[in-house]
């Protein structure tokens, strides 16, 4: 009897040792060579959502992940959508953490349908530095140090949101705030820098809802995040930037964006749910600017590499 109990205890310990840790999976992964494939996983409990893309500054490649996290890793569906939000096709896949890499296997329902297996890695460049220390997963090499010079933080996947323009007189809206609909915001909005490091906020229709991603630069999974939980009320839209593998404070967290649109400008403020709320909410004129929307199709062929 004692031997049986000891064996059961050993099996129990082995089961615990082999249990999967969500922190091993959450955040961004990319292929290291050949055809680019990028996965970004947001995990809360056993629920998984996120984004998939190939050349991620080409918004036509953006697709959306929904799945489950369990003892054997992640099982998920990637939904590729048409311009009207209807489903073009789906990929069904599983991902398992293995010695620092992620092995993704599955079957594509797309034009090049068939089985696939991909080994994806954490980007060795890590996240872009901010003026403050930030956390990062995996944490083995310590936090990301602050950037020298005290430049204002970039927004989106970088967490904060820079200052706002307008010269000495301060910010002046380009027109009245628009009463928003989905059609007003679908597309690509650009901001926070120029050149390779500028940020793309991509918003697409998925069924009856909006989903999206932010990236910048768009070839490094550490500098991208899924956008979800969109809600429009009058002239205001909110959505969450899903921070998984890096950012100020504890991980993971949601960085809620509040935006308003006037003419071709989207005015954006953010508030992290792992930080104290401001004593006084920011005004509609506070925040940072994105310009757009550029149509999804107009970005076809963009290549961040």
Tab-separated table of C-alpha atoms in Angstrom:
chain	number	residue	atom	x	y	z
A	1	UNK	CA	0.000	0.000	0.000
A	2	UNK	CA	2.813	2.386	0.868
A	3	UNK	CA	4.434	1.709	-2.502
A	4	UNK	CA	1.151	2.492	-4.298
A	5	UNK	CA	0.775	5.750	-2.371
A	6	UNK	CA	4.357	6.701	-3.148
A	7	UNK	CA	3.819	5.985	-6.837
A	8	UNK	CA	0.658	8.091	-6.895
A	9	UNK	CA	2.510	10.934	-5.171
A	10	UNK	CA	5.301	10.752	-7.735
A	11	UNK	CA	2.788	10.813	-10.577
A	12	UNK	CA	1.110	13.809	-8.977
A	13	UNK	CA	4.412	15.656	-8.746
A	14	UNK	CA	5.224	14.782	-12.353
A	15	UNK	CA	1.814	16.070	-13.429
A	16	UNK	CA	2.415	19.366	-11.663
A	17	UNK	CA	5.906	19.649	-13.146
A	18	UNK	CA	4.610	19.137	-16.660
A	19	UNK	CA	1.721	21.584	-16.265
A	20	UNK	CA	1.827	24.446	-18.694
A	21	UNK	CA	2.495	28.033	-17.562
A	22	UNK	CA	0.500	30.720	-19.365
A	23	UNK	CA	3.472	33.085	-19.132
A	24	UNK	CA	5.418	30.717	-21.402
A	25	UNK	CA	2.847	31.331	-24.133
A	26	UNK	CA	1.459	34.820	-23.763
A	27	UNK	CA	2.644	37.570	-26.086
A	28	UNK	CA	4.251	37.575	-29.498
A	29	UNK	CA	6.070	34.920	-31.529
A	30	UNK	CA	7.478	34.908	-35.055
A	31	UNK	CA	9.217	32.561	-37.460
A	32	UNK	CA	12.973	33.016	-37.635
A	33	UNK	CA	13.433	32.461	-41.363
A	34	UNK	CA	11.547	31.740	-44.545
A	35	UNK	CA	7.946	32.863	-44.967
A	36	UNK	CA	7.028	35.221	-42.081
A	37	UNK	CA	4.328	34.144	-39.621
A	38	UNK	CA	3.550	36.046	-36.408
A	39	UNK	CA	1.256	34.983	-33.562
A	40	UNK	CA	0.222	37.137	-30.591
A	41	UNK	CA	-1.585	35.342	-27.742
A	42	UNK	CA	-3.607	37.035	-24.975
A	43	UNK	CA	-4.473	34.599	-22.164
A	44	UNK	CA	-6.949	35.151	-19.329
A	45	UNK	CA	-7.739	31.952	-17.436
A	46	UNK	CA	-8.317	29.321	-20.124
A	47	UNK	CA	-9.539	31.842	-22.702
A	48	UNK	CA	-7.173	32.743	-25.530
A	49	UNK	CA	-7.569	35.492	-28.109
A	50	UNK	CA	-5.145	37.441	-30.219
A	51	UNK	CA	-3.920	38.093	-33.719
A	52	UNK	CA	-2.029	36.425	-36.556
A	53	UNK	CA	-0.322	38.125	-39.499
A	54	UNK	CA	2.446	37.512	-42.023
A	55	UNK	CA	3.920	40.843	-43.174
A	56	UNK	CA	2.145	42.663	-40.413
A	57	UNK	CA	2.221	46.220	-41.786
A	58	UNK	CA	0.100	44.795	-44.633
A	59	UNK	CA	-3.299	45.000	-42.949
A	60	UNK	CA	-4.821	42.541	-45.425
A	61	UNK	CA	-2.839	39.745	-43.710
A	62	UNK	CA	-4.320	40.432	-40.255
A	63	UNK	CA	-6.439	37.567	-38.887
A	64	UNK	CA	-7.842	36.803	-35.442
A	65	UNK	CA	-7.189	34.072	-32.872
A	66	UNK	CA	-9.719	32.470	-30.519
A	67	UNK	CA	-8.960	29.391	-28.473
A	68	UNK	CA	-8.377	27.603	-25.191
A	69	UNK	CA	-5.354	27.190	-22.925
A	70	UNK	CA	-4.879	23.893	-21.108
A	71	UNK	CA	-2.469	21.269	-19.879
A	72	UNK	CA	-1.271	20.543	-23.414
A	73	UNK	CA	-0.822	24.160	-24.495
A	74	UNK	CA	-3.133	26.173	-26.741
A	75	UNK	CA	-5.714	24.943	-29.220
A	76	UNK	CA	-7.057	27.733	-31.386
A	77	UNK	CA	-8.766	28.864	-34.573
A	78	UNK	CA	-7.414	31.642	-36.796
A	79	UNK	CA	-10.233	33.469	-38.595
A	80	UNK	CA	-9.303	35.284	-41.804
A	81	UNK	CA	-11.920	37.885	-42.711
A	82	UNK	CA	-13.167	39.643	-45.826
A	83	UNK	CA	-13.564	43.420	-46.030
A	84	UNK	CA	-17.195	43.195	-44.871
A	85	UNK	CA	-16.235	41.203	-41.767
A	86	UNK	CA	-17.479	37.852	-43.023
A	87	UNK	CA	-15.229	34.815	-42.718
A	88	UNK	CA	-12.969	34.103	-45.678
A	89	UNK	CA	-11.532	30.889	-44.178
A	90	UNK	CA	-10.178	29.469	-40.942
A	91	UNK	CA	-7.019	27.709	-39.816
A	92	UNK	CA	-7.195	25.218	-36.947
A	93	UNK	CA	-4.032	24.854	-34.922
A	94	UNK	CA	-2.337	23.937	-31.665
A	95	UNK	CA	0.740	25.440	-30.005
A	96	UNK	CA	3.024	23.842	-27.444
A	97	UNK	CA	5.975	25.427	-25.636
A	98	UNK	CA	9.189	23.471	-26.154
A	99	UNK	CA	12.622	24.493	-24.848
A	100	UNK	CA	12.166	28.214	-25.372
A	101	UNK	CA	10.375	27.965	-28.709
A	102	UNK	CA	6.758	27.429	-29.649
A	103	UNK	CA	5.783	24.631	-32.024
A	104	UNK	CA	2.612	25.474	-33.967
A	105	UNK	CA	0.915	22.685	-35.908
A	106	UNK	CA	-2.361	22.769	-37.757
A	107	UNK	CA	-4.371	22.697	-40.929
A	108	UNK	CA	-5.070	25.739	-43.090
A	109	UNK	CA	-8.402	26.228	-44.800
A	110	UNK	CA	-7.019	28.916	-47.099
A	111	UNK	CA	-5.894	29.026	-50.729
A	112	UNK	CA	-2.782	26.975	-49.900
A	113	UNK	CA	-4.742	24.578	-47.713
A	114	UNK	CA	-3.088	21.685	-45.977
A	115	UNK	CA	-1.189	20.752	-42.852
A	116	UNK	CA	1.630	22.903	-41.501
A	117	UNK	CA	4.184	22.955	-38.694
A	118	UNK	CA	6.023	26.128	-37.672
A	119	UNK	CA	8.653	26.813	-35.046
A	120	UNK	CA	8.255	30.364	-33.768
A	121	UNK	CA	10.577	32.309	-31.458
A	122	UNK	CA	10.643	35.273	-29.112
A	123	UNK	CA	12.205	38.209	-30.911
A	124	UNK	CA	15.766	38.576	-29.563
A	125	UNK	CA	15.633	42.373	-29.947
A	126	UNK	CA	13.103	42.650	-27.148
A	127	UNK	CA	10.741	45.615	-26.769
A	128	UNK	CA	11.543	49.234	-27.525
A	129	UNK	CA	12.741	51.167	-24.440
A	130	UNK	CA	10.505	53.778	-22.791
A	131	UNK	CA	11.558	56.628	-20.453
A	132	UNK	CA	10.647	54.300	-17.540
A	133	UNK	CA	11.630	50.700	-16.718
A	134	UNK	CA	9.218	48.109	-18.084
A	135	UNK	CA	8.568	44.437	-17.398
A	136	UNK	CA	9.134	41.747	-19.997
A	137	UNK	CA	8.324	38.067	-20.539
A	138	UNK	CA	10.266	35.863	-20.451
A	139	UNK	CA	11.921	37.665	-17.516
A	140	UNK	CA	15.264	35.894	-17.493
A	141	UNK	CA	17.383	38.827	-18.667
A	142	UNK	CA	15.758	41.404	-16.391
A	143	UNK	CA	13.579	44.450	-17.031
A	144	UNK	CA	13.990	46.738	-20.021
A	145	UNK	CA	15.904	49.833	-18.825
A	146	UNK	CA	14.548	53.338	-19.417
A	147	UNK	CA	15.508	55.145	-22.592
A	148	UNK	CA	17.961	57.986	-22.063
A	149	UNK	CA	17.029	61.573	-22.811
A	150	UNK	CA	13.548	61.652	-21.297
A	151	UNK	CA	11.689	61.471	-24.601
A	152	UNK	CA	7.930	61.067	-24.191
A	153	UNK	CA	6.717	57.469	-24.492
A	154	UNK	CA	5.167	56.248	-27.679
A	155	UNK	CA	1.618	55.011	-27.392
A	156	UNK	CA	-0.114	51.837	-28.418
A	157	UNK	CA	1.953	48.750	-27.814
A	158	UNK	CA	4.454	50.959	-25.991
A	159	UNK	CA	1.984	51.776	-23.253
A	160	UNK	CA	1.805	55.517	-22.749
A	161	UNK	CA	0.832	58.089	-25.289
A	162	UNK	CA	2.923	61.094	-26.197
A	163	UNK	CA	2.137	64.735	-25.958
A	164	UNK	CA	-0.007	66.592	-28.300
A	165	UNK	CA	1.018	69.232	-30.853
A	166	UNK	CA	-0.615	72.504	-31.667
A	167	UNK	CA	2.253	74.897	-30.968
A	168	UNK	CA	2.222	77.432	-28.157
A	169	UNK	CA	-1.543	77.762	-28.192
A	170	UNK	CA	-1.970	74.081	-27.290
A	171	UNK	CA	-4.098	71.511	-29.060
A	172	UNK	CA	-6.933	72.777	-31.275
A	173	UNK	CA	-9.306	70.117	-32.653
A	174	UNK	CA	-9.457	70.135	-36.471
A	175	UNK	CA	-13.250	70.122	-36.324
A	176	UNK	CA	-16.206	68.940	-34.229
A	177	UNK	CA	-15.994	65.431	-32.821
A	178	UNK	CA	-17.771	62.979	-35.110
A	179	UNK	CA	-20.693	60.825	-33.966
A	180	UNK	CA	-18.943	57.527	-34.594
A	181	UNK	CA	-19.960	54.397	-36.450
A	182	UNK	CA	-17.890	51.341	-37.281
A	183	UNK	CA	-17.416	52.647	-40.824
A	184	UNK	CA	-15.738	55.796	-39.455
A	185	UNK	CA	-12.917	53.880	-37.750
A	186	UNK	CA	-12.300	50.764	-39.867
A	187	UNK	CA	-8.904	50.983	-41.555
A	188	UNK	CA	-5.356	51.885	-40.584
A	189	UNK	CA	-4.426	54.847	-38.377
A	190	UNK	CA	-0.810	56.007	-38.191
A	191	UNK	CA	1.008	57.816	-35.406
A	192	UNK	CA	3.825	57.910	-32.862
A	193	UNK	CA	6.835	58.489	-35.042
A	194	UNK	CA	7.860	58.153	-38.662
A	195	UNK	CA	9.680	55.644	-40.809
A	196	UNK	CA	10.103	52.028	-39.756
A	197	UNK	CA	9.137	52.678	-36.133
A	198	UNK	CA	5.822	54.432	-36.708
A	199	UNK	CA	2.800	52.674	-35.257
A	200	UNK	CA	-0.023	51.136	-37.243
A	201	UNK	CA	-3.386	50.899	-35.472
A	202	UNK	CA	-5.315	48.438	-37.659
A	203	UNK	CA	-9.075	48.098	-37.088
A	204	UNK	CA	-11.073	45.470	-38.963
A	205	UNK	CA	-14.632	44.218	-38.873
A	206	UNK	CA	-14.963	40.636	-37.632
A	207	UNK	CA	-18.548	39.456	-37.872
A	208	UNK	CA	-20.570	42.244	-36.253
A	209	UNK	CA	-17.712	43.398	-34.017
A	210	UNK	CA	-14.455	45.317	-34.370
A	211	UNK	CA	-11.055	43.798	-33.619
A	212	UNK	CA	-7.557	44.855	-34.506
A	213	UNK	CA	-3.886	45.159	-33.711
A	214	UNK	CA	-1.234	47.807	-33.125
A	215	UNK	CA	2.340	47.354	-34.285
A	216	UNK	CA	5.386	49.561	-34.604
A	217	UNK	CA	7.824	48.497	-35.686
A	218	UNK	CA	5.756	45.837	-37.329
A	219	UNK	CA	8.374	43.109	-37.711
A	220	UNK	CA	8.948	42.650	-33.948
A	221	UNK	CA	6.229	40.835	-31.959
A	222	UNK	CA	7.329	42.648	-28.796
A	223	UNK	CA	6.167	45.928	-30.383
A	224	UNK	CA	2.675	44.732	-31.268
A	225	UNK	CA	-0.500	43.935	-29.393
A	226	UNK	CA	-4.027	42.799	-30.122
A	227	UNK	CA	-6.871	45.332	-29.898
A	228	UNK	CA	-10.249	44.132	-28.639
A	229	UNK	CA	-13.344	44.969	-26.565
A	230	UNK	CA	-14.358	47.853	-28.847
A	231	UNK	CA	-17.339	49.924	-27.739
A	232	UNK	CA	-18.795	53.019	-29.428
A	233	UNK	CA	-20.982	55.479	-27.532
A	234	UNK	CA	-21.841	58.690	-29.379
A	235	UNK	CA	-18.624	60.508	-30.263
A	236	UNK	CA	-16.412	58.261	-28.115
A	237	UNK	CA	-14.900	54.842	-28.771
A	238	UNK	CA	-13.030	52.709	-26.238
A	239	UNK	CA	-10.991	49.568	-26.794
A	240	UNK	CA	-8.357	47.573	-24.957
A	241	UNK	CA	-4.716	47.174	-25.988
A	242	UNK	CA	-3.860	43.698	-24.690
A	243	UNK	CA	-0.386	43.815	-23.150
A	244	UNK	CA	0.958	40.325	-22.537
A	245	UNK	CA	4.742	40.112	-22.647
A	246	UNK	CA	5.995	43.622	-21.836
A	247	UNK	CA	4.981	47.008	-20.547
A	248	UNK	CA	5.050	49.240	-17.447
A	249	UNK	CA	4.027	47.544	-14.220
A	250	UNK	CA	2.736	44.008	-13.730
A	251	UNK	CA	1.956	41.626	-16.590
A	252	UNK	CA	-0.426	40.990	-18.242
A	253	UNK	CA	-2.641	44.093	-18.334
A	254	UNK	CA	-5.187	45.935	-20.455
A	255	UNK	CA	-4.396	49.455	-21.601
A	256	UNK	CA	-7.774	51.009	-22.330
A	257	UNK	CA	-7.743	53.539	-25.150
A	258	UNK	CA	-10.393	56.260	-25.402
A	259	UNK	CA	-10.612	57.959	-28.781
A	260	UNK	CA	-12.560	60.624	-30.609
A	261	UNK	CA	-12.393	61.470	-34.300
A	262	UNK	CA	-12.441	64.840	-36.051
A	263	UNK	CA	-11.867	64.954	-39.794
A	264	UNK	CA	-8.847	62.662	-40.434
A	265	UNK	CA	-7.492	62.737	-36.868
A	266	UNK	CA	-8.105	60.232	-34.088
A	267	UNK	CA	-7.374	61.690	-30.652
A	268	UNK	CA	-6.273	58.995	-28.189
A	269	UNK	CA	-5.737	58.751	-24.430
A	270	UNK	CA	-4.914	55.556	-22.524
A	271	UNK	CA	-5.322	54.185	-19.001
A	272	UNK	CA	-3.713	50.943	-17.819
A	273	UNK	CA	-5.735	48.682	-15.531
A	274	UNK	CA	-2.556	47.881	-13.561
A	275	UNK	CA	-2.012	51.564	-12.679
A	276	UNK	CA	-4.051	53.965	-10.509
A	277	UNK	CA	-6.681	55.920	-12.421
A	278	UNK	CA	-5.979	59.658	-12.705
A	279	UNK	CA	-7.596	61.851	-10.076
A	280	UNK	CA	-9.215	63.816	-12.869
A	281	UNK	CA	-10.112	62.045	-16.152
A	282	UNK	CA	-8.389	63.522	-19.225
A	283	UNK	CA	-10.412	65.894	-21.357
A	284	UNK	CA	-11.462	65.110	-24.912
A	285	UNK	CA	-8.656	67.339	-26.167
A	286	UNK	CA	-5.934	65.536	-24.198
A	287	UNK	CA	-3.775	62.790	-25.589
A	288	UNK	CA	-2.003	61.901	-28.796
A	289	UNK	CA	-2.894	61.931	-32.448
A	290	UNK	CA	-3.324	59.238	-35.065
A	291	UNK	CA	-4.027	60.081	-38.710
A	292	UNK	CA	-6.282	58.066	-41.013
A	293	UNK	CA	-8.110	55.997	-41.807
A	294	UNK	CA	-6.152	54.417	-44.645
A	295	UNK	CA	-8.106	51.638	-46.312
A	296	UNK	CA	-7.063	48.096	-45.503
A	297	UNK	CA	-6.445	47.345	-49.190
A	298	UNK	CA	-4.187	50.387	-49.556
A	299	UNK	CA	-1.618	48.774	-47.274
A	300	UNK	CA	-1.399	45.604	-49.382
A	301	UNK	CA	2.212	44.810	-50.178
A	302	UNK	CA	3.698	46.669	-47.196
A	303	UNK	CA	6.628	44.705	-45.804
A	304	UNK	CA	8.108	45.676	-42.424
A	305	UNK	CA	11.263	43.633	-42.810
